[in-house]
């Protein structure tokens, strides 16, 4: 029985037959009817009543196969199978696949005596929990049961009477059948070759199947993957012919049964075998792993596992990727493992927070990938200086977050390394000399020492000619203050955040080649000690300078020669840079550049800000619609018109600044100078771009004088009086 859809109405399905098949149809309730003959395998019965339920009867004597798949438009119209008839079916492959509304209410059973494959017969029949007599079906001839009930989320009928003597393939049979939990221990599995993903995602299944004959089974890949309830003894299984047990217990969060007696001598692949099997903690040291080539993720996320594995034969293993990743309890001695063929050790002990065993004997001469190997391995602190790293390409994140590691590794051969990103990020006690490393091939050093609070080794000799990314390299490296001014930065594109919050760094780096650098954002943000000349840097390629000197409270170097032609963001560039007081009026800006908060709470004094406003207003090439942050800055009345021109003509928005009525206090007073109005208070010392110096003097009697002088004076020879009258300019 099925239902038609909207007009025009039809039913579509596929059949196989030995001769044309007669059919009749009628509406339910009875009102209209029709008949016809089918002589093609791709059937379309048209001009049925719109929106009606249709009972379709196919004369079964010539019928051999029926399927509504892959006819996506009609398969969900199938509601019921009311009768199988006496058709001698020859196949049930995908017969009802994805018929989500299907129920089987027949009281008879199909003739399956000639059926060899039931592959995916009920796959995706999400509402099917019938027929109630399915246990009586005669499946003696069937050899392929691949995915029969795959994703049949509601199905939970007894099947223990099925005769599975001739079945070779049971892979995915109950995969995704989240309700199924019926006893099937009586099944004969003696011929089965593959049980791959048989109970994958069968989250309710927890029946005893330990008596199954698995002698012929070669593949158990993902067999109990995410079978959340399964925890039955299976130690008696004959596993001597197994070749692949990858992901077998992946996510089987309840499983914790002894399987140490298994013979896995022929197994070549055990990737992710116990991944996220959070309860598993059984001995496995008797396993013969001599044929295993891949151990990727075997105990990844197996948070309870902590059993000896020193007897394992790893001579053929090439891939150890993430083997103990997040194996939070594991801390066993595996120093005797044969690693001669190992090529990948990336993330092997990542977040293995308990592991701290010697592994210095490992032969890692063939390894090319050590990315994240000890990332987050908070307890690990074992010698590694004997390792031969000559073929290693990837060291990024290797010791990131390895909070205890502080071993000498200066002997490492880093000739072929291309990536050192975050290698020691958060390695809070690492402070070993590595200045002799060959870094000539390294292209990335992003965040290499980020938040490493103790590292302060001389790395001035590093060859950085290939490095493209220095971003965040010393961000938060509060101890680092080594000379690196000779580094070759000709290929660098990223320097954003390089010294962010590197509070001790103050080394000359003014000769760096920054011609290709595009990203300078936050480079010295929070770098409170830095005050080196970098005014000759080539910035023609720069696009991002936001927060570059934000809160760099010591920085006060001229930058008038910088090229800002491509810069599109200068937001907060000098925000909180309280010492910065340089002329910036000569800068050429690009259209659309953002200056939000750029000068907020910076050290730019009245004179400098005044001169900048005037210079900007006189340059007709300056871009429109700039939003300039200048909180706390002041300008002289003679800049008011210039400021208004920027607001009105160029549509600028300038926020946070105020006009000062008194003269800007710009001084460089010569000690020998005298005035007729003593005593005076010196206000502020600043040099104008012209090279001339002025001093604004005032006393409590209101005597006010601005003197031009051409020579600097010694502040120690001056007498400061009337501090309450100091004009802060």
XYZ file of C-alpha atoms in Angstrom:
729
model
C 0.000 0.000 0.000
C 1.233 3.451 -0.847
C 0.085 6.995 -1.163
C 0.180 9.293 -4.132
C 1.376 12.807 -3.900
C 0.089 16.024 -5.362
C -1.237 16.107 -8.927
C -0.118 14.791 -11.348
C 0.051 11.560 -9.376
C 2.069 8.453 -9.988
C 3.930 5.610 -8.339
C 7.421 4.582 -9.425
C 9.460 1.480 -8.632
C 11.818 -1.051 -10.164
C 11.189 -4.742 -10.737
C 12.690 -7.803 -12.348
C 10.461 -10.496 -13.830
C 10.387 -13.580 -16.006
C 7.350 -12.412 -17.966
C 5.095 -9.328 -17.964
C 3.502 -8.687 -14.596
C -0.198 -7.912 -14.233
C -1.276 -5.430 -11.597
C -4.395 -3.840 -10.130
C -4.856 -0.820 -7.950
C -7.596 0.618 -5.816
C -8.012 3.587 -3.545
C -8.427 3.183 0.205
C -11.222 3.505 1.085
C -12.515 1.863 -2.072
C -13.732 4.351 -4.625
C -11.608 4.101 -7.750
C -9.579 1.303 -9.271
C -7.564 0.326 -12.307
C -5.416 -2.393 -13.838
C -2.582 -2.927 -16.254
C 0.439 -4.956 -17.259
C 4.088 -4.176 -16.583
C 6.607 -5.092 -19.242
C 9.549 -2.852 -18.255
C 11.874 -2.896 -15.281
C 11.509 0.825 -14.574
C 7.855 1.167 -13.687
C 5.731 4.317 -13.576
C 2.004 3.963 -12.913
C 0.434 7.319 -13.717
C -2.879 9.159 -13.469
C -3.730 7.907 -10.042
C -6.196 9.886 -7.895
C -4.550 12.904 -6.291
C -3.696 12.558 -2.605
C -5.228 9.104 -2.286
C -3.978 6.004 -0.528
C -3.441 3.292 -3.108
C -3.394 -0.461 -2.631
C -1.217 -1.844 -5.415
C -1.334 -5.577 -6.143
C 1.344 -7.156 -8.312
C 0.644 -10.641 -9.581
C 3.572 -12.486 -8.089
C 4.021 -15.576 -10.257
C 6.400 -13.783 -12.655
C 7.887 -11.330 -10.138
C 11.471 -11.808 -8.966
C 12.632 -8.434 -7.592
C 11.084 -5.222 -6.303
C 12.733 -1.958 -5.244
C 11.769 1.623 -4.532
C 15.421 2.710 -4.423
C 16.888 5.021 -5.732
C 13.590 6.674 -6.715
C 13.787 9.393 -4.076
C 10.517 11.007 -5.107
C 8.420 7.885 -4.512
C 10.187 5.701 -1.946
C 8.629 7.571 0.975
C 5.157 7.017 -0.491
C 5.447 3.337 0.385
C 3.518 2.804 3.630
C 2.862 -0.904 4.052
C 3.710 -4.312 2.691
C 0.454 -6.176 3.293
C 1.334 -9.442 1.577
C 4.426 -11.012 0.052
C 2.630 -13.537 -2.113
C 4.302 -16.590 -3.574
C 6.906 -14.800 -5.701
C 10.209 -16.718 -5.672
C 12.379 -13.661 -4.974
C 15.924 -13.735 -6.325
C 17.280 -10.582 -4.680
C 16.455 -8.129 -1.936
C 19.329 -5.735 -2.615
C 18.241 -2.227 -1.546
C 14.590 -3.211 -1.997
C 13.247 -0.775 0.585
C 16.296 1.429 1.143
C 15.334 4.819 2.611
C 11.602 4.011 2.589
C 11.288 5.975 5.798
C 7.565 5.380 6.310
C 7.581 1.637 5.648
C 5.891 -0.901 7.916
C 5.476 -4.586 7.047
C 2.158 -5.922 8.295
C 1.976 -9.108 6.231
C 1.160 -12.344 7.992
C 2.877 -14.461 5.340
C 6.631 -14.591 4.838
C 8.573 -13.988 1.615
C 10.070 -16.835 -0.338
C 13.787 -16.141 0.059
C 14.981 -19.574 -0.978
C 16.690 -18.150 -4.078
C 17.926 -14.911 -2.480
C 21.674 -14.622 -2.036
C 21.883 -10.946 -1.089
C 19.814 -8.864 1.299
C 22.339 -6.037 1.142
C 20.838 -2.800 2.530
C 17.327 -4.218 2.222
C 15.954 -2.021 5.011
C 18.707 0.598 5.160
C 17.369 3.954 6.310
C 13.854 2.627 7.048
C 13.818 4.778 10.138
C 10.296 3.915 11.309
C 10.385 0.200 10.569
C 9.861 -2.126 13.520
C 8.229 -5.004 11.722
C 7.280 -7.564 10.632
C 6.701 -9.379 13.850
C 7.297 -12.665 12.048
C 10.664 -11.673 10.571
C 12.333 -14.242 12.809
C 10.618 -16.951 10.745
C 12.170 -15.828 7.478
C 14.184 -18.523 5.733
C 17.535 -16.922 4.972
C 19.444 -20.163 4.449
C 20.630 -19.185 0.942
C 21.739 -15.675 1.824
C 25.482 -15.017 1.821
C 25.461 -11.181 1.861
C 23.780 -9.351 4.740
C 25.646 -6.089 4.320
C 23.739 -3.251 5.972
C 20.383 -5.095 6.105
C 19.189 -2.959 9.034
C 21.630 -0.091 8.644
C 20.135 3.135 10.064
C 16.819 1.363 10.712
C 16.577 3.391 13.875
C 13.379 1.843 15.255
C 13.964 -1.803 14.423
C 14.118 -4.188 17.377
C 12.654 -7.560 16.426
C 13.986 -11.014 17.347
C 16.306 -12.626 14.791
C 17.831 -15.458 16.766
C 16.152 -18.153 14.611
C 17.806 -16.982 11.418
C 20.010 -19.565 9.772
C 23.183 -17.666 8.888
C 25.222 -20.728 7.996
C 26.032 -19.490 4.480
C 26.604 -15.825 5.281
C 29.999 -14.453 4.265
C 29.417 -10.744 4.802
C 27.819 -9.077 7.840
C 29.436 -5.677 7.579
C 27.283 -2.710 8.662
C 24.413 -5.118 9.335
C 23.128 -3.210 12.387
C 25.118 -0.014 11.886
C 23.020 2.877 13.138
C 20.227 0.547 14.308
C 20.092 2.457 17.560
C 17.168 0.512 19.061
C 18.278 -3.021 18.267
C 19.107 -5.184 21.269
C 18.034 -8.743 20.574
C 19.875 -11.997 21.304
C 21.745 -13.354 18.274
C 24.234 -15.621 20.013
C 22.742 -18.613 18.163
C 23.924 -17.399 14.791
C 26.354 -19.528 12.837
C 29.159 -17.189 11.774
C 31.662 -19.823 10.704
C 31.902 -18.554 7.096
C 31.799 -14.831 7.775
C 34.768 -12.933 6.347
C 33.819 -9.369 7.231
C 32.133 -7.946 10.308
C 33.280 -4.418 9.540
C 31.106 -1.812 11.325
C 28.555 -4.527 12.122
C 27.350 -2.790 15.304
C 28.702 0.688 14.553
C 26.459 3.262 16.269
C 24.169 0.467 17.496
C 24.009 2.310 20.779
C 21.586 -0.062 22.565
C 23.123 -3.397 21.629
C 24.582 -5.367 24.525
C 24.003 -9.055 23.924
C 26.380 -11.971 24.551
C 28.084 -13.036 21.317
C 31.257 -14.460 22.808
C 30.491 -17.937 21.459
C 30.540 -16.857 17.819
C 32.876 -18.712 15.499
C 35.098 -15.954 14.103
C 37.788 -18.191 12.682
C 37.283 -16.944 9.103
C 36.785 -13.283 9.934
C 39.458 -11.054 8.416
C 37.988 -7.602 8.933
C 36.476 -6.185 12.113
C 37.055 -2.529 11.290
C 34.754 -0.355 13.395
C 32.758 -3.401 14.513
C 31.695 -1.825 17.827
C 32.404 1.794 16.942
C 30.197 4.005 19.117
C 28.331 0.941 20.377
C 27.858 2.796 23.620
C 26.283 -0.039 25.620
C 28.291 -3.049 24.505
C 30.342 -4.710 27.227
C 30.282 -8.464 26.698
C 33.137 -10.968 26.990
C 34.621 -11.845 23.606
C 37.996 -13.164 24.713
C 37.235 -16.637 23.295
C 36.974 -15.381 19.747
C 39.356 -16.954 17.259
C 41.112 -13.956 15.730
C 44.003 -15.651 13.971
C 42.910 -14.542 10.486
C 42.182 -10.934 11.344
C 44.077 -8.392 9.244
C 42.274 -5.145 10.140
C 40.850 -4.163 13.534
C 41.013 -0.401 13.014
C 38.422 1.539 15.043
C 36.976 -1.727 16.374
C 36.189 -0.248 19.806
C 36.242 3.424 18.790
C 33.853 5.230 21.131
C 32.708 1.979 22.765
C 32.519 3.850 26.024
C 31.301 0.907 28.147
C 33.618 -1.801 26.858
C 36.157 -3.131 29.342
C 36.622 -6.846 28.739
C 39.806 -8.947 28.676
C 41.097 -9.622 25.158
C 44.774 -10.211 25.928
C 44.526 -13.793 24.655
C 43.653 -12.744 21.116
C 45.965 -13.869 18.342
C 46.481 -10.813 16.156
C 49.641 -12.024 14.465
C 48.255 -11.213 11.003
C 46.822 -7.810 11.858
C 48.372 -5.028 9.829
C 46.109 -2.148 10.855
C 44.858 -1.143 14.283
C 44.317 2.580 13.767
C 42.102 4.202 16.408
C 41.400 0.770 17.905
C 40.430 2.050 21.371
C 39.887 5.697 20.491
C 37.535 7.248 23.072
C 36.995 3.842 24.701
C 37.011 5.656 27.997
C 36.371 2.618 30.236
C 38.898 0.249 28.694
C 41.858 -0.703 30.870
C 42.768 -4.322 30.197
C 46.166 -5.979 29.693
C 47.319 -6.242 26.073
C 50.988 -7.033 26.509
C 50.605 -10.569 25.118
C 49.505 -9.346 21.723
C 51.705 -10.238 18.776
C 51.934 -6.965 16.873
C 54.747 -8.031 14.568
C 52.680 -7.455 11.404
C 51.145 -4.143 12.391
C 52.093 -1.247 10.113
C 49.825 1.493 11.477
C 49.098 2.339 15.109
C 47.621 5.762 14.535
C 45.353 6.802 17.410
C 45.209 3.344 19.036
C 44.619 4.789 22.516
C 43.550 8.278 21.496
C 41.161 9.446 24.204
C 41.305 6.120 26.072
C 41.425 8.046 29.304
C 41.516 5.021 31.662
C 44.112 2.906 29.886
C 47.391 2.358 31.700
C 48.739 -1.108 30.979
C 52.242 -2.315 30.076
C 52.998 -2.480 26.357
C 56.730 -3.051 26.483
C 56.421 -6.464 24.779
C 54.817 -5.078 21.662
C 56.762 -5.607 18.456
C 56.684 -2.314 16.568
C 59.335 -3.189 13.998
C 56.950 -2.724 11.046
C 55.011 0.269 12.319
C 55.336 3.427 10.241
C 52.589 5.593 11.683
C 52.233 6.383 15.396
C 50.169 9.538 14.893
C 48.187 10.471 18.036
C 48.669 6.981 19.454
C 48.356 8.165 23.074
C 46.632 11.476 22.374
C 44.557 12.353 25.445
C 45.409 9.011 27.057
C 45.460 10.851 30.342
C 46.360 7.865 32.553
C 49.013 6.179 30.439
C 52.505 6.143 31.944
C 54.297 2.945 30.965
C 57.866 2.274 29.894
C 58.042 1.731 26.127
C 61.696 2.634 25.678
C 62.457 -0.757 24.103
C 60.133 -0.283 21.141
C 61.701 -0.722 17.719
C 61.036 2.560 15.926
C 63.325 2.000 12.967
C 60.505 2.238 10.397
C 58.565 4.974 12.138
C 57.842 7.967 9.916
C 55.103 9.806 11.756
C 55.127 10.579 15.481
C 52.919 13.657 15.295
C 50.687 14.162 18.353
C 51.809 10.786 19.705
C 51.731 11.964 23.335
C 49.661 15.097 22.818
C 47.747 15.790 26.048
C 49.000 12.530 27.559
C 49.211 14.403 30.825
C 50.634 11.564 32.960
C 53.294 10.254 30.598
C 56.882 10.712 31.760
C 58.899 7.701 30.694
C 62.325 7.439 29.046
C 62.232 7.086 25.266
C 65.783 8.168 24.505
C 66.629 4.762 22.992
C 64.186 5.193 20.151
C 65.615 5.180 16.650
C 63.770 8.061 15.008
C 66.101 8.397 12.049
C 63.276 7.816 9.536
C 60.756 10.134 11.165
C 59.683 13.197 9.178
C 56.769 14.442 11.302
C 56.949 15.305 15.014
C 54.216 17.929 15.033
C 52.544 18.249 18.461
C 54.335 15.131 19.688
C 54.442 16.319 23.308
C 51.902 19.123 23.079
C 50.151 19.390 26.419
C 52.183 16.491 27.867
C 52.454 18.363 31.135
C 54.528 15.789 33.028
C 57.032 14.833 30.348
C 60.651 15.747 31.025
C 62.943 13.069 29.640
C 66.254 13.323 27.749
C 65.958 13.390 23.970
C 69.343 14.737 22.925
C 70.420 11.439 21.321
C 67.606 11.448 18.798
C 68.577 11.588 15.138
C 66.197 14.173 13.700
C 67.946 14.544 10.368
C 64.828 13.744 8.303
C 62.328 15.705 10.350
C 60.333 18.317 8.426
C 57.742 19.310 10.999
C 58.434 20.355 14.587
C 55.517 22.735 15.024
C 53.772 22.567 18.405
C 56.099 19.761 19.448
C 56.503 20.996 23.041
C 53.611 23.445 23.130
C 52.200 23.353 26.639
C 54.796 20.797 27.781
C 55.024 22.551 31.112
C 57.734 20.347 32.660
C 60.063 19.870 29.707
C 63.521 21.397 30.030
C 66.011 19.024 28.458
C 69.002 19.794 26.223
C 68.184 19.306 22.549
C 70.935 21.415 21.023
C 72.313 18.269 19.337
C 69.286 17.907 17.092
C 69.780 18.070 13.350
C 67.181 20.544 12.094
C 68.556 20.908 8.588
C 65.344 19.760 6.886
C 62.819 21.366 9.210
C 60.354 23.716 7.494
C 57.888 24.460 10.298
C 58.580 25.452 13.914
C 55.256 27.156 14.645
C 54.423 27.171 18.381
C 57.208 24.689 19.054
C 57.802 25.938 22.605
C 54.585 27.889 23.099
C 53.617 27.694 26.746
C 56.621 25.477 27.551
C 56.988 27.529 30.692
C 60.267 26.062 32.019
C 62.129 25.438 28.777
C 65.319 27.483 28.632
C 67.940 25.455 26.819
C 70.573 26.664 24.347
C 69.415 25.978 20.794
C 71.299 28.767 19.078
C 73.326 26.329 16.979
C 70.291 24.881 15.198
C 70.303 24.986 11.417
C 67.137 26.903 10.574
C 67.985 27.707 6.983
C 64.970 25.815 5.628
C 62.425 26.934 8.197
C 59.548 28.886 6.661
C 57.344 29.319 9.716
C 58.149 30.401 13.272
C 54.689 31.595 14.258
C 54.269 31.712 18.081
C 57.427 29.637 18.496
C 58.155 30.958 22.010
C 54.735 32.432 22.758
C 54.039 32.606 26.493
C 57.321 30.882 27.298
C 58.073 32.956 30.349
C 61.701 31.870 30.934
C 63.340 31.397 27.551
C 66.244 33.773 27.073
C 68.868 32.051 24.966
C 71.079 33.528 22.298
C 69.608 32.633 18.904
C 71.241 35.465 17.010
C 73.068 33.046 14.681
C 69.893 31.484 13.320
C 69.588 31.570 9.549
C 66.111 32.988 8.988
C 66.359 33.714 5.298
C 63.465 31.375 4.467
C 61.086 32.445 7.224
C 57.812 33.908 5.981
C 55.907 33.993 9.264
C 57.301 35.505 12.463
C 53.865 36.359 13.870
C 53.569 36.087 17.675
C 57.005 34.456 17.814
C 57.926 36.073 21.145
C 54.433 37.101 22.234
C 54.357 36.902 26.016
C 57.995 35.740 26.159
C 58.596 38.054 29.096
C 62.215 37.008 29.725
C 63.519 37.167 26.184
C 65.975 39.955 25.418
C 68.599 38.663 23.038
C 70.229 40.344 20.039
C 68.471 39.261 16.852
C 69.120 42.374 14.823
C 71.192 40.504 12.246
C 68.388 38.150 11.265
C 67.584 37.925 7.576
C 63.900 38.824 7.250
C 63.799 39.344 3.509
C 60.972 36.823 2.969
C 58.928 37.735 6.001
C 55.264 38.475 5.367
C 53.873 38.210 8.893
C 55.252 40.027 11.936
C 51.941 40.651 13.665
C 52.168 40.181 17.417
C 55.839 39.232 17.178
C 56.845 40.967 20.432
C 53.393 41.474 21.915
C 53.728 41.634 25.713
C 57.416 40.701 25.455
C 57.956 43.047 28.355
C 61.749 42.770 28.574
C 62.692 42.941 24.904
C 64.673 45.996 23.822
C 67.171 45.058 21.150
C 68.131 46.934 17.974
C 66.286 45.516 14.969
C 66.297 48.606 12.794
C 68.252 46.962 9.975
C 65.664 44.261 9.335
C 64.426 43.960 5.772
C 60.670 44.418 6.074
C 60.001 45.055 2.406
C 57.573 42.121 2.061
C 55.871 42.380 5.426
C 52.112 42.889 5.154
C 51.060 42.360 8.757
C 52.520 44.473 11.563
C 49.426 44.478 13.785
C 50.168 44.269 17.544
C 53.860 43.719 16.808
C 55.026 45.700 19.859
C 51.722 45.879 21.715
C 52.479 45.760 25.430
C 56.208 45.626 24.764
C 56.849 48.092 27.556
C 60.661 48.183 27.302
C 61.088 48.479 23.572
C 62.476 51.773 22.292
C 64.701 51.127 19.322
C 65.094 53.027 16.078
C 63.016 51.389 13.341
C 62.281 54.476 11.298
C 64.098 53.164 8.231
C 61.959 50.054 7.871
C 60.419 49.563 4.438
C 56.664 49.400 4.928
C 55.444 49.721 1.356
C 53.791 46.280 1.503
C 52.172 46.778 4.893
C 48.382 46.498 5.109
C 47.766 45.925 8.831
C 49.223 48.106 11.590
C 46.406 48.085 14.132
C 47.611 48.097 17.758
C 51.223 47.960 16.573
C 52.531 50.057 19.497
C 49.502 49.887 21.772
C 50.678 50.274 25.383
C 54.323 50.190 24.258
C 54.949 52.699 27.003
C 58.657 53.352 26.290
C 58.589 53.676 22.525
C 59.414 57.116 21.143
C 61.158 56.875 17.807
C 60.590 58.886 14.619
C 58.535 57.098 11.968
C 58.056 59.964 9.533
C 59.728 58.045 6.677
C 57.367 55.077 6.793
C 55.266 54.292 3.748
C 51.574 53.859 4.597
C 50.321 53.689 1.025
C 48.775 50.203 1.391
C 47.827 50.290 5.062
C 44.097 49.875 5.637
C 44.024 49.615 9.429
C 45.844 51.738 12.013
C 43.254 51.261 14.754
C 44.765 51.747 18.250
C 48.220 51.921 16.688
C 49.629 54.199 19.429
C 46.836 53.835 21.963
C 48.393 54.019 25.419
C 51.894 54.569 23.995
C 52.509 57.271 26.573
C 56.080 58.072 25.511
C 55.413 58.406 21.803
C 55.739 62.040 20.746
C 56.880 62.223 17.147
C 55.796 64.225 14.139
C 53.266 62.234 12.098
C 51.946 64.952 9.827
C 54.011 63.810 6.859
C 52.365 60.397 6.608
C 50.628 59.622 3.323
C 47.518 57.576 3.979
C 45.435 55.358 1.741
C 41.729 55.656 1.048
C 39.600 53.756 3.518
C 42.256 53.542 6.215
C 40.797 53.088 9.687
C 42.296 55.048 12.596
C 39.855 54.215 15.378
C 41.561 54.893 18.711
C 44.893 55.377 16.951
C 46.202 58.138 19.226
C 44.041 57.540 22.301
C 46.024 58.264 25.487
C 49.261 58.439 23.526
C 52.160 60.724 24.407
C 51.566 63.089 21.494
C 51.745 66.562 23.005
C 49.884 69.704 22.075
C 52.515 70.880 19.633
C 52.855 67.600 17.789
C 49.134 67.075 17.478
C 48.689 70.683 16.364
C 51.361 70.331 13.697
C 49.838 67.061 12.491
C 46.354 68.581 12.109
C 47.746 71.510 10.158
C 49.877 69.308 7.911
C 46.998 66.929 7.165
C 44.635 69.766 6.294
C 47.086 71.202 3.772
C 47.503 67.953 1.861
C 44.768 67.723 -0.754
C 45.585 64.066 -1.393
C 44.517 62.952 2.070
C 41.669 60.414 2.108
C 38.135 61.175 3.222
C 35.958 59.633 5.913
C 38.723 58.852 8.378
C 37.669 58.195 11.962
C 40.596 59.294 14.135
C 40.739 58.424 17.824
C 42.603 61.110 19.792
C 41.330 60.747 23.335
C 43.246 62.979 25.753
C 45.102 64.969 23.079
C 45.046 68.765 22.822
C 45.644 71.211 20.026
C 46.237 74.989 19.834
C 43.627 77.447 18.569
C 45.686 77.993 15.439
C 44.888 74.408 14.438
C 41.145 74.818 14.899
C 40.554 75.840 11.302
C 42.735 72.989 10.049
C 40.755 70.561 12.174
C 37.484 71.961 10.849
C 38.728 71.533 7.288
C 39.351 67.866 8.004
C 35.870 67.495 9.471
C 33.999 69.453 6.834
C 35.960 69.016 3.628
C 37.301 65.500 4.131
C 34.422 64.298 6.318
C 36.754 63.130 9.061
C 35.579 62.227 12.541
C 38.016 63.106 15.310
C 37.070 61.974 18.800
C 38.398 62.665 22.285
C 40.627 65.692 21.625
C 40.188 69.222 23.021
C 41.424 72.699 22.142
C 43.952 74.274 24.501
C 43.847 78.047 24.945
C 47.360 78.466 26.352
C 50.405 78.176 24.121
C 51.774 74.703 23.565
C 54.654 74.135 25.913
C 57.609 73.273 23.744
C 60.974 73.715 25.312
C 64.656 73.212 25.120
C 65.888 75.935 27.357
C 69.575 76.740 27.636
C 70.790 77.017 31.207
C 72.571 80.326 30.586
C 69.440 82.057 29.242
C 67.982 84.724 31.511
C 64.634 86.446 31.480
C 63.301 89.535 33.119
C 60.494 87.656 34.810
C 61.876 85.076 37.280
C 61.248 82.511 38.662
C 59.889 80.331 35.880
C 58.633 76.790 35.628
C 59.666 74.574 32.741
C 56.759 72.788 31.191
C 57.668 70.287 28.480
C 60.573 69.401 26.176
C 59.876 68.723 22.512
C 61.674 69.317 19.241
C 59.802 70.675 16.254
C 60.474 69.248 12.807
C 62.308 72.440 11.900
C 64.952 71.753 14.532
C 64.142 74.955 16.465
C 63.321 74.836 20.138
C 60.928 76.876 22.252
C 60.253 77.175 25.937
C 57.052 78.353 27.549
C 57.800 79.853 30.945
C 55.284 81.021 33.501
C 55.230 81.985 37.153
C 52.619 82.647 39.797
C 52.544 86.336 38.943
C 51.277 85.506 35.470
C 54.477 86.409 33.706
C 54.380 84.489 30.439
C 57.169 84.181 27.920
C 57.972 82.000 24.941
C 61.631 82.018 24.034
C 63.291 80.600 20.979
C 66.615 78.889 21.704
C 68.860 76.811 19.508
C 70.831 74.763 22.012
C 69.829 72.083 24.489
C 70.366 72.645 28.167
C 71.135 70.488 31.140
C 67.939 69.909 33.093
C 69.952 69.374 36.252
C 71.000 73.038 36.208
C 67.419 74.337 36.278
C 65.345 75.246 39.310
C 61.717 74.068 39.217
C 59.205 76.224 41.111
C 55.442 76.553 41.269
C 54.692 73.045 40.119
C 50.997 73.756 40.322
C 51.443 76.061 37.342
C 53.216 73.574 35.103
C 51.502 73.591 31.740
C 51.337 69.971 30.624
C 51.085 70.761 26.932
